[in-house]
């Protein structure tokens, strides 16, 4: 089964928060979104409902892949009314023209829904993808293609490696996250107890590879080839990528 080994890095984290994941080829951008969510502490991927907006900006291809329905509708309107936009730009006051040009340039990008487009072509062509999540907290992940393999036989992704605990939802971006960790990990801090209650409400947990891999089993999008796996009653005995 053709599969990708990718390295998912949270930009601007220090020390770097990263995960190495192997996943079958043929995933949609929505599935990749789910995977990033599940290897982190965010709550917008399966089995949760959409919590924040996200986007993969394929600028070199003139494509934005996003769950932002408003952006999709704006692009559709632009396509049908290009003359109106050209006229608006022509009559724009000089001091606003630069902003209008940038706005219209963004509207030109084709907006695709993440469930209707697969990652393969873009991941292989560019070698990496940039995933932006929660435009308020502004989380940015870089997803780098490390290898293409054909000896992974499971129909779902597997976490292979990683370091550092990932942030919870609505923590206030990178600065807020590190302030949160300082309080959360210090039982003597006067705000520790209320911070712990809040963290529990956000389903926050320290980095736990076993828990992540149990969760990733739910993201099956290919048929597992059990005939190529050393197993006993579907319990993995020995495999290059999965221990169980």
C-alpha positions as a LaTeX table, in Angstrom:
\begin{tabular}{lrrr}
\hline
Residue & $x$ (\AA) & $y$ (\AA) & $z$ (\AA) \\
\hline
Unk1 & 0.00 & 0.00 & 0.00 \\
Unk2 & 1.47 & 3.36 & $-1.00$ \\
Unk3 & 1.91 & 5.45 & 2.14 \\
Unk4 & 3.53 & 8.67 & 3.28 \\
Unk5 & 5.75 & 9.29 & 6.26 \\
Unk6 & 5.24 & 12.91 & 7.27 \\
Unk7 & 6.69 & 15.11 & 9.96 \\
Unk8 & 4.21 & 17.57 & 11.48 \\
Unk9 & 5.81 & 20.59 & 13.16 \\
Unk10 & 4.14 & 23.37 & 15.11 \\
Unk11 & 5.78 & 26.56 & 13.90 \\
Unk12 & 7.28 & 28.92 & 16.51 \\
Unk13 & 7.14 & 26.32 & 19.30 \\
Unk14 & 10.30 & 26.13 & 21.40 \\
Unk15 & 11.31 & 23.43 & 22.09 \\
Unk16 & 9.82 & 22.25 & 18.81 \\
Unk17 & 6.55 & 20.31 & 19.06 \\
Unk18 & 6.60 & 17.66 & 16.34 \\
Unk19 & 5.06 & 14.35 & 15.37 \\
Unk20 & 6.12 & 11.73 & 12.81 \\
Unk21 & 3.14 & 9.95 & 11.26 \\
Unk22 & 2.75 & 7.28 & 8.60 \\
Unk23 & $-0.49$ & 7.42 & 6.64 \\
Unk24 & $-1.88$ & 5.67 & 3.56 \\
Unk25 & $-1.91$ & 7.73 & 0.38 \\
Unk26 & $-5.29$ & 8.93 & $-0.88$ \\
Unk27 & $-6.23$ & 11.04 & 2.14 \\
Unk28 & $-8.35$ & 14.13 & 1.60 \\
Unk29 & $-7.25$ & 17.44 & 3.08 \\
Unk30 & $-10.07$ & 16.98 & 5.58 \\
Unk31 & $-8.56$ & 13.67 & 6.68 \\
Unk32 & $-5.15$ & 15.32 & 7.05 \\
Unk33 & $-6.82$ & 18.01 & 9.16 \\
Unk34 & $-8.30$ & 15.27 & 11.37 \\
Unk35 & $-4.88$ & 13.63 & 11.75 \\
Unk36 & $-3.16$ & 16.86 & 12.82 \\
Unk37 & $-5.96$ & 17.46 & 15.30 \\
Unk38 & $-5.63$ & 13.98 & 16.78 \\
Unk39 & $-1.86$ & 14.08 & 17.21 \\
Unk40 & $-2.28$ & 17.39 & 19.04 \\
Unk41 & $-4.72$ & 18.51 & 21.74 \\
Unk42 & $-7.19$ & 20.31 & 19.50 \\
Unk43 & $-10.89$ & 19.50 & 19.29 \\
Unk44 & $-11.93$ & 20.26 & 15.72 \\
Unk45 & $-11.19$ & 16.91 & 14.08 \\
Unk46 & $-13.19$ & 13.68 & 14.19 \\
Unk47 & $-15.05$ & 12.71 & 16.36 \\
Unk48 & $-15.71$ & 16.35 & 17.30 \\
Unk49 & $-17.66$ & 18.86 & 15.25 \\
Unk50 & $-15.85$ & 21.76 & 13.59 \\
Unk51 & $-14.58$ & 24.07 & 16.31 \\
Unk52 & $-12.47$ & 26.61 & 14.40 \\
Unk53 & $-11.71$ & 27.46 & 10.78 \\
Unk54 & $-8.66$ & 25.99 & 9.07 \\
Unk55 & $-6.88$ & 26.40 & 5.76 \\
Unk56 & $-4.21$ & 24.83 & 3.58 \\
Unk57 & $-2.85$ & 27.66 & 1.43 \\
Unk58 & $-1.57$ & 26.19 & $-1.85$ \\
Unk59 & $-0.39$ & 29.56 & $-3.13$ \\
Unk60 & 1.81 & 28.14 & $-5.91$ \\
Unk61 & $-1.23$ & 26.35 & $-7.31$ \\
Unk62 & $-3.63$ & 29.28 & $-6.84$ \\
Unk63 & $-5.75$ & 27.18 & $-4.47$ \\
Unk64 & $-7.02$ & 27.63 & $-0.91$ \\
Unk65 & $-8.42$ & 24.52 & 0.78 \\
Unk66 & $-10.58$ & 25.56 & 3.71 \\
Unk67 & $-13.71$ & 24.82 & 5.73 \\
Unk68 & $-14.50$ & 28.56 & 5.64 \\
Unk69 & $-17.81$ & 28.54 & 3.77 \\
Unk70 & $-17.82$ & 32.33 & 3.60 \\
Unk71 & $-14.52$ & 32.26 & 1.69 \\
Unk72 & $-15.99$ & 29.69 & $-0.70$ \\
Unk73 & $-19.07$ & 31.83 & $-1.34$ \\
Unk74 & $-16.94$ & 34.97 & $-1.83$ \\
Unk75 & $-14.84$ & 33.22 & $-4.48$ \\
Unk76 & $-17.96$ & 31.99 & $-6.28$ \\
Unk77 & $-19.33$ & 35.53 & $-6.30$ \\
Unk78 & $-16.02$ & 36.89 & $-7.60$ \\
Unk79 & $-15.98$ & 34.38 & $-10.48$ \\
Unk80 & $-19.46$ & 35.47 & $-11.58$ \\
Unk81 & $-18.88$ & 39.22 & $-11.17$ \\
Unk82 & $-15.32$ & 39.93 & $-12.34$ \\
Unk83 & $-16.39$ & 43.05 & $-14.27$ \\
Unk84 & $-17.93$ & 44.50 & $-11.12$ \\
Unk85 & $-14.68$ & 43.99 & $-9.21$ \\
Unk86 & $-12.58$ & 45.44 & $-12.06$ \\
Unk87 & $-14.76$ & 48.53 & $-12.12$ \\
Unk88 & $-14.55$ & 48.87 & $-8.36$ \\
Unk89 & $-10.75$ & 48.73 & $-8.49$ \\
Unk90 & $-10.66$ & 51.27 & $-11.33$ \\
Unk91 & $-12.71$ & 53.79 & $-9.31$ \\
Unk92 & $-11.03$ & 53.13 & $-5.95$ \\
Unk93 & $-9.47$ & 56.06 & $-4.15$ \\
Unk94 & $-5.66$ & 55.85 & $-4.46$ \\
Unk95 & $-5.13$ & 55.49 & $-0.71$ \\
Unk96 & $-7.32$ & 52.34 & $-0.64$ \\
Unk97 & $-6.24$ & 50.86 & $-3.98$ \\
Unk98 & $-3.36$ & 48.79 & $-2.57$ \\
Unk99 & $-5.66$ & 47.07 & $-0.09$ \\
Unk100 & $-8.31$ & 46.42 & $-2.72$ \\
Unk101 & $-5.72$ & 44.90 & $-5.06$ \\
Unk102 & $-4.54$ & 42.54 & $-2.30$ \\
Unk103 & $-8.16$ & 41.63 & $-1.48$ \\
Unk104 & $-9.03$ & 40.86 & $-5.10$ \\
Unk105 & $-5.81$ & 38.90 & $-5.56$ \\
Unk106 & $-6.87$ & 36.66 & $-2.68$ \\
Unk107 & $-10.35$ & 36.29 & $-4.18$ \\
Unk108 & $-8.77$ & 34.96 & $-7.40$ \\
Unk109 & $-7.47$ & 31.86 & $-5.61$ \\
Unk110 & $-9.71$ & 28.87 & $-6.23$ \\
Unk111 & $-11.37$ & 27.89 & $-2.94$ \\
Unk112 & $-11.86$ & 24.16 & $-2.50$ \\
Unk113 & $-13.66$ & 22.32 & 0.27 \\
Unk114 & $-11.29$ & 20.00 & 2.18 \\
Unk115 & $-13.45$ & 16.90 & 1.80 \\
Unk116 & $-13.36$ & 17.15 & $-2.00$ \\
Unk117 & $-9.64$ & 17.23 & $-2.77$ \\
Unk118 & $-6.80$ & 14.79 & $-1.97$ \\
Unk119 & $-3.35$ & 15.65 & $-0.69$ \\
Unk120 & $-1.23$ & 13.32 & $-2.85$ \\
Unk121 & $-0.45$ & 15.55 & $-5.84$ \\
Unk122 & 0.37 & 18.59 & $-3.72$ \\
Unk123 & 2.36 & 16.80 & $-1.01$ \\
Unk124 & 4.52 & 15.01 & $-3.57$ \\
Unk125 & 4.99 & 18.07 & $-5.78$ \\
Unk126 & 5.92 & 20.55 & $-3.04$ \\
Unk127 & 7.34 & 18.21 & $-0.41$ \\
Unk128 & 5.43 & 20.02 & 2.33 \\
Unk129 & 2.08 & 21.58 & 3.18 \\
Unk130 & 1.25 & 24.47 & 5.49 \\
Unk131 & $-1.82$ & 24.06 & 7.69 \\
Unk132 & $-3.29$ & 27.07 & 9.47 \\
Unk133 & $-5.78$ & 26.45 & 12.28 \\
Unk134 & $-7.87$ & 28.84 & 14.40 \\
Unk135 & $-7.33$ & 32.23 & 12.79 \\
Unk136 & $-7.58$ & 33.86 & 16.24 \\
Unk137 & $-4.85$ & 31.89 & 18.04 \\
Unk138 & $-3.08$ & 31.53 & 14.66 \\
Unk139 & $-1.60$ & 28.04 & 14.90 \\
Unk140 & 0.55 & 27.14 & 11.91 \\
Unk141 & 1.82 & 23.64 & 11.21 \\
Unk142 & 4.33 & 22.61 & 8.57 \\
Unk143 & 3.72 & 19.10 & 7.25 \\
Unk144 & 6.87 & 17.73 & 5.60 \\
Unk145 & 7.04 & 14.64 & 3.41 \\
Unk146 & 9.90 & 12.47 & 4.71 \\
Unk147 & 9.38 & 9.30 & 2.66 \\
Unk148 & 7.05 & 7.42 & 0.35 \\
Unk149 & 6.83 & 3.73 & 1.26 \\
Unk150 & 4.88 & 0.73 & 0.04 \\
Unk151 & 5.24 & $-1.62$ & 3.03 \\
Unk152 & 2.63 & $-0.09$ & 5.37 \\
Unk153 & $-0.49$ & $-2.24$ & 5.34 \\
Unk154 & $-2.84$ & $-0.56$ & 7.81 \\
Unk155 & $-5.76$ & 1.49 & 6.52 \\
Unk156 & $-5.34$ & 4.20 & 9.17 \\
Unk157 & $-2.47$ & 6.48 & 10.27 \\
Unk158 & 0.07 & 5.58 & 12.94 \\
Unk159 & 2.14 & 7.87 & 15.13 \\
Unk160 & 5.79 & 6.78 & 14.85 \\
Unk161 & 7.56 & 9.38 & 16.94 \\
Unk162 & 7.32 & 12.87 & 18.39 \\
Unk163 & 8.22 & 15.14 & 21.28 \\
Unk164 & 6.61 & 17.71 & 23.53 \\
Unk165 & 3.04 & 18.27 & 24.67 \\
Unk166 & 0.76 & 20.12 & 22.26 \\
Unk167 & $-1.42$ & 23.12 & 23.20 \\
Unk168 & $-5.14$ & 22.95 & 24.02 \\
Unk169 & $-7.87$ & 24.97 & 22.33 \\
Unk170 & $-8.34$ & 28.68 & 23.03 \\
Unk171 & $-5.17$ & 29.06 & 25.07 \\
Unk172 & $-4.09$ & 32.29 & 23.39 \\
Unk173 & $-1.54$ & 31.20 & 20.80 \\
Unk174 & 2.09 & 30.31 & 21.52 \\
Unk175 & 2.61 & 32.93 & 24.29 \\
Unk176 & $-0.60$ & 31.90 & 26.05 \\
Unk177 & 0.33 & 28.23 & 25.78 \\
Unk178 & 3.68 & 28.61 & 27.52 \\
Unk179 & 2.13 & 30.72 & 30.26 \\
Unk180 & $-0.55$ & 28.02 & 30.66 \\
Unk181 & 2.07 & 25.25 & 30.94 \\
Unk182 & 3.97 & 27.16 & 33.60 \\
Unk183 & 0.85 & 27.32 & 35.77 \\
Unk184 & $-0.50$ & 23.86 & 34.91 \\
Unk185 & 2.75 & 22.14 & 35.86 \\
Unk186 & 3.23 & 24.02 & 39.13 \\
Unk187 & 0.87 & 22.77 & 41.88 \\
Unk188 & 2.02 & 25.63 & 44.11 \\
Unk189 & 0.93 & 28.34 & 41.68 \\
Unk190 & $-2.12$ & 30.25 & 43.02 \\
Unk191 & $-3.96$ & 29.71 & 39.71 \\
Unk192 & $-3.03$ & 26.04 & 39.34 \\
Unk193 & $-6.34$ & 24.55 & 40.53 \\
Unk194 & $-8.58$ & 26.66 & 38.28 \\
Unk195 & $-6.18$ & 26.17 & 35.37 \\
Unk196 & $-6.35$ & 22.40 & 35.87 \\
Unk197 & $-10.17$ & 22.51 & 35.86 \\
Unk198 & $-10.11$ & 24.53 & 32.64 \\
Unk199 & $-7.56$ & 22.18 & 31.05 \\
Unk200 & $-9.73$ & 19.16 & 31.88 \\
Unk201 & $-12.72$ & 20.89 & 30.25 \\
Unk202 & $-10.58$ & 21.23 & 27.10 \\
Unk203 & $-9.62$ & 17.52 & 27.20 \\
Unk204 & $-6.00$ & 18.58 & 27.56 \\
Unk205 & $-3.43$ & 15.85 & 28.13 \\
Unk206 & 0.34 & 15.64 & 28.19 \\
Unk207 & 1.95 & 13.95 & 25.18 \\
Unk208 & 0.75 & 10.33 & 25.18 \\
Unk209 & 1.73 & 8.29 & 22.07 \\
Unk210 & $-0.32$ & 5.22 & 23.03 \\
Unk211 & $-3.48$ & 7.29 & 23.50 \\
Unk212 & $-2.88$ & 9.07 & 20.18 \\
Unk213 & $-2.49$ & 5.79 & 18.30 \\
Unk214 & $-5.71$ & 4.43 & 19.77 \\
Unk215 & $-7.46$ & 7.59 & 18.55 \\
Unk216 & $-5.87$ & 7.40 & 15.08 \\
Unk217 & $-7.38$ & 3.97 & 14.47 \\
Unk218 & $-10.72$ & 5.75 & 14.01 \\
Unk219 & $-9.39$ & 7.56 & 10.91 \\
Unk220 & $-9.50$ & 4.48 & 8.67 \\
Unk221 & $-9.86$ & 5.40 & 4.99 \\
Unk222 & $-8.24$ & 2.37 & 3.33 \\
Unk223 & $-8.75$ & $-1.36$ & 3.83 \\
Unk224 & $-6.16$ & $-2.91$ & 6.15 \\
Unk225 & $-4.28$ & $-5.70$ & 4.33 \\
Unk226 & $-4.24$ & $-8.24$ & 7.13 \\
Unk227 & $-2.89$ & $-10.95$ & 4.81 \\
Unk228 & 0.41 & $-9.04$ & 4.73 \\
Unk229 & 0.59 & $-8.51$ & 8.50 \\
Unk230 & 1.95 & $-10.97$ & 11.08 \\
Unk231 & $-1.03$ & $-11.19$ & 13.44 \\
Unk232 & $-3.09$ & $-13.55$ & 15.55 \\
Unk233 & $-6.85$ & $-12.91$ & 15.48 \\
Unk234 & $-6.05$ & $-9.35$ & 14.31 \\
Unk235 & $-3.68$ & $-8.74$ & 17.20 \\
Unk236 & $-0.40$ & $-7.56$ & 15.69 \\
Unk237 & 2.50 & $-9.83$ & 16.65 \\
Unk238 & 5.25 & $-8.19$ & 14.66 \\
Unk239 & 5.28 & $-5.26$ & 12.24 \\
Unk240 & 7.75 & $-2.64$ & 11.10 \\
Unk241 & 5.42 & 0.25 & 11.91 \\
Unk242 & 2.92 & $-0.94$ & 14.52 \\
Unk243 & 3.47 & $-2.83$ & 17.76 \\
Unk244 & $-0.21$ & $-3.56$ & 18.31 \\
\hline
\end{tabular}
